mmCIF file of C-alpha atoms in Angstrom:
data_model
loop_
_atom_site.group_PDB
_atom_site.id
_atom_site.type_symbol
_atom_site.label_atom_id
_atom_site.label_comp_id
_atom_site.label_asym_id
_atom_site.label_seq_id
_atom_site.Cartn_x
_atom_site.Cartn_y
_atom_site.Cartn_z
ATOM 1 C CA MET A 3 19.762 42.771 -32.775
ATOM 2 C CA ASN A 4 16.351 44.478 -32.488
ATOM 3 C CA ASP A 5 14.428 46.024 -35.375
ATOM 4 C CA SER A 6 15.410 49.632 -34.433
ATOM 5 C CA ALA A 7 19.102 48.836 -34.618
ATOM 6 C CA THR A 8 18.501 46.973 -37.903
ATOM 7 C CA ASP A 9 16.806 50.055 -39.417
ATOM 8 C CA GLN A 10 19.719 52.300 -38.387
ATOM 9 C CA LEU A 11 22.152 49.837 -39.992
ATOM 10 C CA LEU A 12 20.025 49.779 -43.142
ATOM 11 C CA ASP A 13 20.145 53.572 -43.476
ATOM 12 C CA THR A 14 23.936 53.511 -42.993
ATOM 13 C CA LEU A 15 24.359 50.840 -45.628
ATOM 14 C CA ARG A 16 22.090 52.698 -48.068
ATOM 15 C CA ASN A 17 24.054 55.899 -47.682
ATOM 16 C CA SER A 18 27.409 54.163 -47.952
ATOM 17 C CA LEU A 19 26.453 52.140 -50.994
ATOM 18 C CA ASP A 20 24.924 54.868 -53.108
ATOM 19 C CA ASP A 21 27.518 54.312 -55.827
ATOM 20 C CA VAL A 22 27.387 50.519 -55.640
ATOM 21 C CA HIS A 23 24.841 48.588 -57.702
ATOM 22 C CA LEU A 24 23.646 45.349 -56.049
ATOM 23 C CA ALA A 25 21.721 42.626 -57.828
ATOM 24 C CA THR A 26 19.488 42.281 -54.772
ATOM 25 C CA PRO A 27 18.277 45.385 -52.918
ATOM 26 C CA VAL A 28 19.560 45.827 -49.361
ATOM 27 C CA GLU A 29 16.004 45.861 -48.049
ATOM 28 C CA GLU A 30 15.384 42.368 -49.434
ATOM 29 C CA ILE A 31 18.607 41.086 -47.895
ATOM 30 C CA VAL A 32 17.696 42.411 -44.479
ATOM 31 C CA ALA A 33 14.113 41.138 -44.770
ATOM 32 C CA ALA A 34 15.410 37.679 -45.653
ATOM 33 C CA GLY A 35 17.712 37.832 -42.604
ATOM 34 C CA ARG A 36 14.758 38.775 -40.393
ATOM 35 C CA ALA A 37 12.717 35.862 -41.788
ATOM 36 C CA ARG A 38 15.573 33.416 -41.126
ATOM 37 C CA ARG A 39 15.842 34.620 -37.494
ATOM 38 C CA ARG A 40 12.108 34.143 -37.021
ATOM 39 C CA ARG A 41 12.316 30.590 -38.457
ATOM 40 C CA ARG A 42 15.202 29.781 -36.098
ATOM 41 C CA LYS A 43 13.194 30.983 -33.122
ATOM 42 C CA VAL A 44 10.173 28.888 -34.117
ATOM 43 C CA ALA A 45 12.367 25.873 -34.798
ATOM 44 C CA GLY A 46 14.152 26.316 -31.452
ATOM 45 C CA ALA A 47 10.843 26.535 -29.580
ATOM 46 C CA GLY A 48 9.657 23.384 -31.387
ATOM 47 C CA MET A 49 12.865 21.585 -30.472
ATOM 48 C CA VAL A 50 12.513 22.552 -26.807
ATOM 49 C CA ALA A 51 8.967 21.193 -26.811
ATOM 50 C CA LEU A 52 10.077 18.006 -28.581
ATOM 51 C CA VAL A 53 12.941 17.449 -26.065
ATOM 52 C CA ALA A 54 10.580 18.065 -23.142
ATOM 53 C CA GLY A 55 8.096 15.612 -24.600
ATOM 54 C CA LEU A 56 10.798 12.977 -25.091
ATOM 55 C CA ALA A 57 12.028 13.515 -21.534
ATOM 56 C CA ALA A 58 8.498 13.056 -20.204
ATOM 57 C CA GLY A 59 8.153 9.901 -22.241
ATOM 58 C CA VAL A 60 11.402 8.459 -20.901
ATOM 59 C CA SER A 61 10.357 9.305 -17.360
ATOM 60 C CA THR A 62 7.085 7.521 -17.887
ATOM 61 C CA LEU A 63 8.825 4.456 -19.247
ATOM 62 C CA ALA A 64 11.323 4.483 -16.373
ATOM 63 C CA ASN A 65 8.560 4.839 -13.787
ATOM 64 C CA PRO A 66 5.417 3.240 -15.186
ATOM 65 C CA SER A 67 2.192 3.676 -13.331
ATOM 66 C CA ALA A 68 1.636 1.041 -10.679
ATOM 67 C CA GLY A 69 -1.279 -1.342 -11.137
ATOM 68 C CA PRO A 70 -4.245 -1.190 -8.774
ATOM 69 C CA PRO A 71 -3.179 -2.038 -5.207
ATOM 70 C CA SER A 72 -4.425 -5.173 -3.542
ATOM 71 C CA TYR A 73 -5.415 -2.980 -0.602
ATOM 72 C CA ALA A 74 -7.843 -0.084 -0.744
ATOM 73 C CA THR A 75 -6.386 2.509 1.611
ATOM 74 C CA SER A 76 -6.569 6.249 2.141
ATOM 75 C CA GLY A 77 -9.936 7.549 3.235
ATOM 76 C CA GLN A 78 -11.665 4.332 2.224
ATOM 77 C CA GLY A 79 -9.789 2.185 4.782
ATOM 78 C CA VAL A 80 -8.468 -1.268 4.001
ATOM 79 C CA HIS A 81 -10.542 -3.892 2.245
ATOM 80 C CA VAL A 82 -9.056 -7.267 1.297
ATOM 81 C CA HIS A 83 -11.084 -10.159 -0.093
ATOM 82 C CA THR A 84 -9.537 -13.514 -0.894
ATOM 83 C CA VAL A 85 -10.851 -17.102 -1.030
ATOM 84 C CA ALA A 86 -9.335 -17.719 2.402
ATOM 85 C CA TYR A 87 -10.335 -14.589 4.325
ATOM 86 C CA THR A 88 -11.710 -11.067 4.124
ATOM 87 C CA VAL A 89 -10.494 -8.059 6.056
ATOM 88 C CA ASP A 90 -12.432 -4.794 6.134
ATOM 89 C CA SER A 91 -11.768 -1.761 8.242
ATOM 90 C CA GLN A 92 -14.842 0.075 9.520
ATOM 91 C CA LYS A 93 -15.674 3.699 10.116
ATOM 92 C CA ASP A 94 -15.911 3.109 13.859
ATOM 93 C CA GLY A 95 -12.239 2.071 13.963
ATOM 94 C CA THR A 96 -12.842 -1.700 14.212
ATOM 95 C CA VAL A 97 -11.580 -4.248 11.728
ATOM 96 C CA HIS A 98 -13.933 -7.049 10.620
ATOM 97 C CA ALA A 99 -12.494 -10.288 9.308
ATOM 98 C CA THR A 100 -13.842 -13.676 8.217
ATOM 99 C CA PHE A 101 -11.768 -16.830 7.884
ATOM 100 C CA ASP A 102 -12.303 -19.971 5.833
ATOM 101 C CA LYS A 103 -11.401 -22.720 8.288
ATOM 102 C CA GLN A 104 -10.296 -25.031 5.527
ATOM 103 C CA ARG A 105 -7.955 -22.475 4.013
ATOM 104 C CA TYR A 106 -6.855 -19.991 6.692
ATOM 105 C CA PHE A 107 -3.543 -21.626 7.485
ATOM 106 C CA THR A 108 -2.491 -21.745 3.844
ATOM 107 C CA ASP A 109 -2.047 -17.957 3.806
ATOM 108 C CA HIS A 110 -1.703 -16.847 7.400
ATOM 109 C CA ALA A 111 1.074 -14.522 6.380
ATOM 110 C CA GLY A 112 -1.344 -12.728 3.991
ATOM 111 C CA LEU A 113 -3.988 -12.509 6.709
ATOM 112 C CA GLN A 114 -1.408 -11.110 9.146
ATOM 113 C CA ALA A 115 -0.289 -8.516 6.601
ATOM 114 C CA ALA A 116 -3.882 -7.464 5.880
ATOM 115 C CA LEU A 117 -4.755 -7.006 9.552
ATOM 116 C CA ARG A 118 -1.600 -5.053 10.191
ATOM 117 C CA ARG A 119 -2.282 -2.869 7.192
ATOM 118 C CA ALA A 120 -5.697 -2.159 8.669
ATOM 119 C CA GLY A 121 -4.060 -0.978 11.901
ATOM 120 C CA PHE A 122 -4.406 -4.058 14.070
ATOM 121 C CA PRO A 123 -1.071 -5.413 15.456
ATOM 122 C CA VAL A 124 -1.081 -9.190 15.190
ATOM 123 C CA LEU A 125 1.296 -12.143 14.939
ATOM 124 C CA ILE A 126 -0.041 -15.306 13.272
ATOM 125 C CA LYS A 127 1.576 -18.724 13.159
ATOM 126 C CA THR A 128 0.445 -22.276 12.350
ATOM 127 C CA GLY A 129 1.403 -25.201 14.584
ATOM 128 C CA VAL A 130 3.462 -22.916 16.818
ATOM 129 C CA PHE A 131 2.316 -21.226 19.999
ATOM 130 C CA CYS A 132 4.013 -18.192 21.548
ATOM 131 C CA ALA A 133 3.780 -16.430 24.894
ATOM 132 C CA GLY A 134 5.427 -13.470 26.551
ATOM 133 C CA PRO A 135 7.791 -13.806 29.562
ATOM 134 C CA ASP A 136 5.076 -12.783 32.080
ATOM 135 C CA ASP A 137 2.291 -14.975 30.608
ATOM 136 C CA ASP A 138 0.783 -17.304 33.256
ATOM 137 C CA GLY A 139 -0.066 -19.887 30.528
ATOM 138 C CA LYS A 140 -3.753 -19.943 31.358
ATOM 139 C CA LEU A 141 -6.228 -20.330 28.492
ATOM 140 C CA SER A 142 -10.012 -20.544 28.308
ATOM 141 C CA PRO A 143 -11.605 -23.707 26.930
ATOM 142 C CA SER A 144 -11.743 -21.930 23.550
ATOM 143 C CA GLY A 145 -7.979 -21.292 23.693
ATOM 144 C CA ARG A 146 -7.983 -17.649 24.642
ATOM 145 C CA GLY A 147 -5.720 -15.879 27.134
ATOM 146 C CA ALA A 148 -6.462 -13.000 29.447
ATOM 147 C CA GLY A 149 -7.516 -9.696 27.779
ATOM 148 C CA VAL A 150 -8.249 -11.174 24.327
ATOM 149 C CA GLU A 151 -12.015 -10.585 24.645
ATOM 150 C CA ARG A 152 -11.378 -6.806 24.791
ATOM 151 C CA VAL A 153 -9.598 -6.735 21.463
ATOM 152 C CA MET A 154 -11.192 -9.605 19.536
ATOM 153 C CA GLN A 155 -14.792 -10.875 19.428
ATOM 154 C CA GLY A 156 -16.524 -13.440 17.222
ATOM 155 C CA VAL A 157 -20.037 -13.002 15.868
ATOM 156 C CA ARG A 158 -21.773 -15.878 14.111
ATOM 157 C CA GLU A 159 -23.592 -14.805 10.987
ATOM 158 C CA HIS A 160 -26.906 -16.217 9.645
ATOM 159 C CA ASP A 161 -25.063 -18.356 7.120
ATOM 160 C CA GLY A 162 -22.997 -19.974 9.889
ATOM 161 C CA ARG A 163 -19.836 -18.066 9.170
ATOM 162 C CA VAL A 164 -18.061 -16.248 12.074
ATOM 163 C CA THR A 165 -17.057 -12.637 11.666
ATOM 164 C CA PHE A 166 -14.249 -11.598 13.948
ATOM 165 C CA ILE A 167 -14.244 -7.985 15.118
ATOM 166 C CA PHE A 168 -10.830 -6.600 16.068
ATOM 167 C CA LYS A 169 -10.580 -3.419 18.195
ATOM 168 C CA PRO A 170 -7.233 -1.682 17.782
ATOM 169 C CA GLU A 171 -8.133 1.037 20.262
ATOM 170 C CA ASN A 172 -8.335 -1.534 23.055
ATOM 171 C CA MET A 173 -4.897 -2.937 22.368
ATOM 172 C CA PRO A 174 -2.484 -2.100 25.281
ATOM 173 C CA ARG A 175 0.681 -0.257 24.356
ATOM 174 C CA ASN A 176 3.593 -2.398 23.080
ATOM 175 C CA THR A 177 1.217 -5.360 22.752
ATOM 176 C CA GLN A 178 -0.012 -7.420 19.823
ATOM 177 C CA LEU A 179 -2.453 -10.260 19.465
ATOM 178 C CA PHE A 180 -0.867 -13.655 18.951
ATOM 179 C CA ILE A 181 -2.960 -16.149 16.962
ATOM 180 C CA GLY A 182 -1.637 -19.700 16.774
ATOM 181 C CA TYR A 183 -3.666 -22.000 14.540
ATOM 182 C CA LEU A 184 -3.463 -25.732 15.214
ATOM 183 C CA ASP A 185 -2.081 -27.612 12.234
ATOM 184 C CA THR A 186 -3.862 -30.673 10.778
ATOM 185 C CA ALA A 187 -2.314 -33.204 13.140
ATOM 186 C CA GLN A 188 -2.912 -31.021 16.194
ATOM 187 C CA LEU A 189 -6.516 -30.452 15.247
ATOM 188 C CA ALA A 190 -7.077 -34.205 14.882
ATOM 189 C CA ALA A 191 -5.497 -34.786 18.304
ATOM 190 C CA VAL A 192 -7.922 -32.373 20.023
ATOM 191 C CA HIS A 193 -10.892 -33.193 17.769
ATOM 192 C CA ASN A 194 -10.879 -29.618 16.409
ATOM 193 C CA ASN A 195 -11.510 -28.144 19.850
ATOM 194 C CA PRO A 196 -9.889 -25.695 20.244
ATOM 195 C CA GLY A 197 -8.897 -24.737 16.780
ATOM 196 C CA SER A 198 -6.544 -21.901 17.721
ATOM 197 C CA VAL A 199 -4.789 -20.149 20.588
ATOM 198 C CA GLU A 200 -5.100 -16.391 21.088
ATOM 199 C CA ARG A 201 -2.957 -14.448 23.555
ATOM 200 C CA LEU A 202 -1.860 -10.850 24.094
ATOM 201 C CA VAL A 203 1.916 -10.826 23.790
ATOM 202 C CA PRO A 204 4.475 -7.993 24.047
ATOM 203 C CA THR A 205 6.125 -6.428 21.020
ATOM 204 C CA ASN A 206 9.192 -5.220 22.868
ATOM 205 C CA GLN A 207 10.176 -8.465 24.649
ATOM 206 C CA LYS A 208 11.330 -11.893 23.499
ATOM 207 C CA LEU A 209 8.584 -14.483 23.090
ATOM 208 C CA THR A 210 8.828 -18.166 24.018
ATOM 209 C CA CYS A 211 7.409 -20.403 21.310
ATOM 210 C CA ASP A 212 6.821 -24.114 21.123
ATOM 211 C CA THR A 213 4.638 -26.674 19.293
ATOM 212 C CA VAL A 214 2.711 -27.852 22.349
ATOM 213 C CA ALA A 215 -0.978 -27.440 21.538
ATOM 214 C CA PRO A 216 -3.538 -26.805 24.291
ATOM 215 C CA PRO A 217 -5.441 -29.811 25.665
ATOM 216 C CA GLU A 218 -8.687 -30.866 24.062
ATOM 217 C CA HIS A 219 -11.920 -29.217 25.389
ATOM 218 C CA MET A 220 -15.304 -30.852 24.906
ATOM 219 C CA TYR A 221 -17.217 -27.583 25.103
ATOM 220 C CA ARG A 222 -16.353 -24.017 24.420
#
């Protein structure tokens, strides 16, 4: 009921109760009613705010903020640094990576995931060597197959480390780079030369994989 209607009701009550004597004036009764209505409205608004706050709190507890990701993505690209390797995407579209030769095979799955996250399709295994159905089996003395030089290059730094530069834009369609690291026994058999096999292999065809390492090469 609005105030205008309340005033009309008050006039009607006043006229009809002229001969009745009340302990409390009608005006005070109506004023008290108005005050109670105002308090209910304020209390109701406060309860709505309280419920909304509780709901937000429950939502936050049910979906806590995730911790900082291990990968920096978005406009900053991907940057992963571990004790075994580093992977950094560059503004020119290439992906730069360094490997610790004593540790790379302990987390080749992590290295594979980091390179893929940076946009470079790769399959990495240790002690296993894979090839596509049309691969002629030929490898360079350093263990590389045809076309690998276009998508992966090694640059030796001043401190002796080698930075590998991966070029996703040069990767043929439906193709990924296979990297097969020689395990400890295989490395000993070839006197650490080569240390790995790199081939371009299809992503849409079945690969043939075995544990036959490439023959030893005296010079790269």
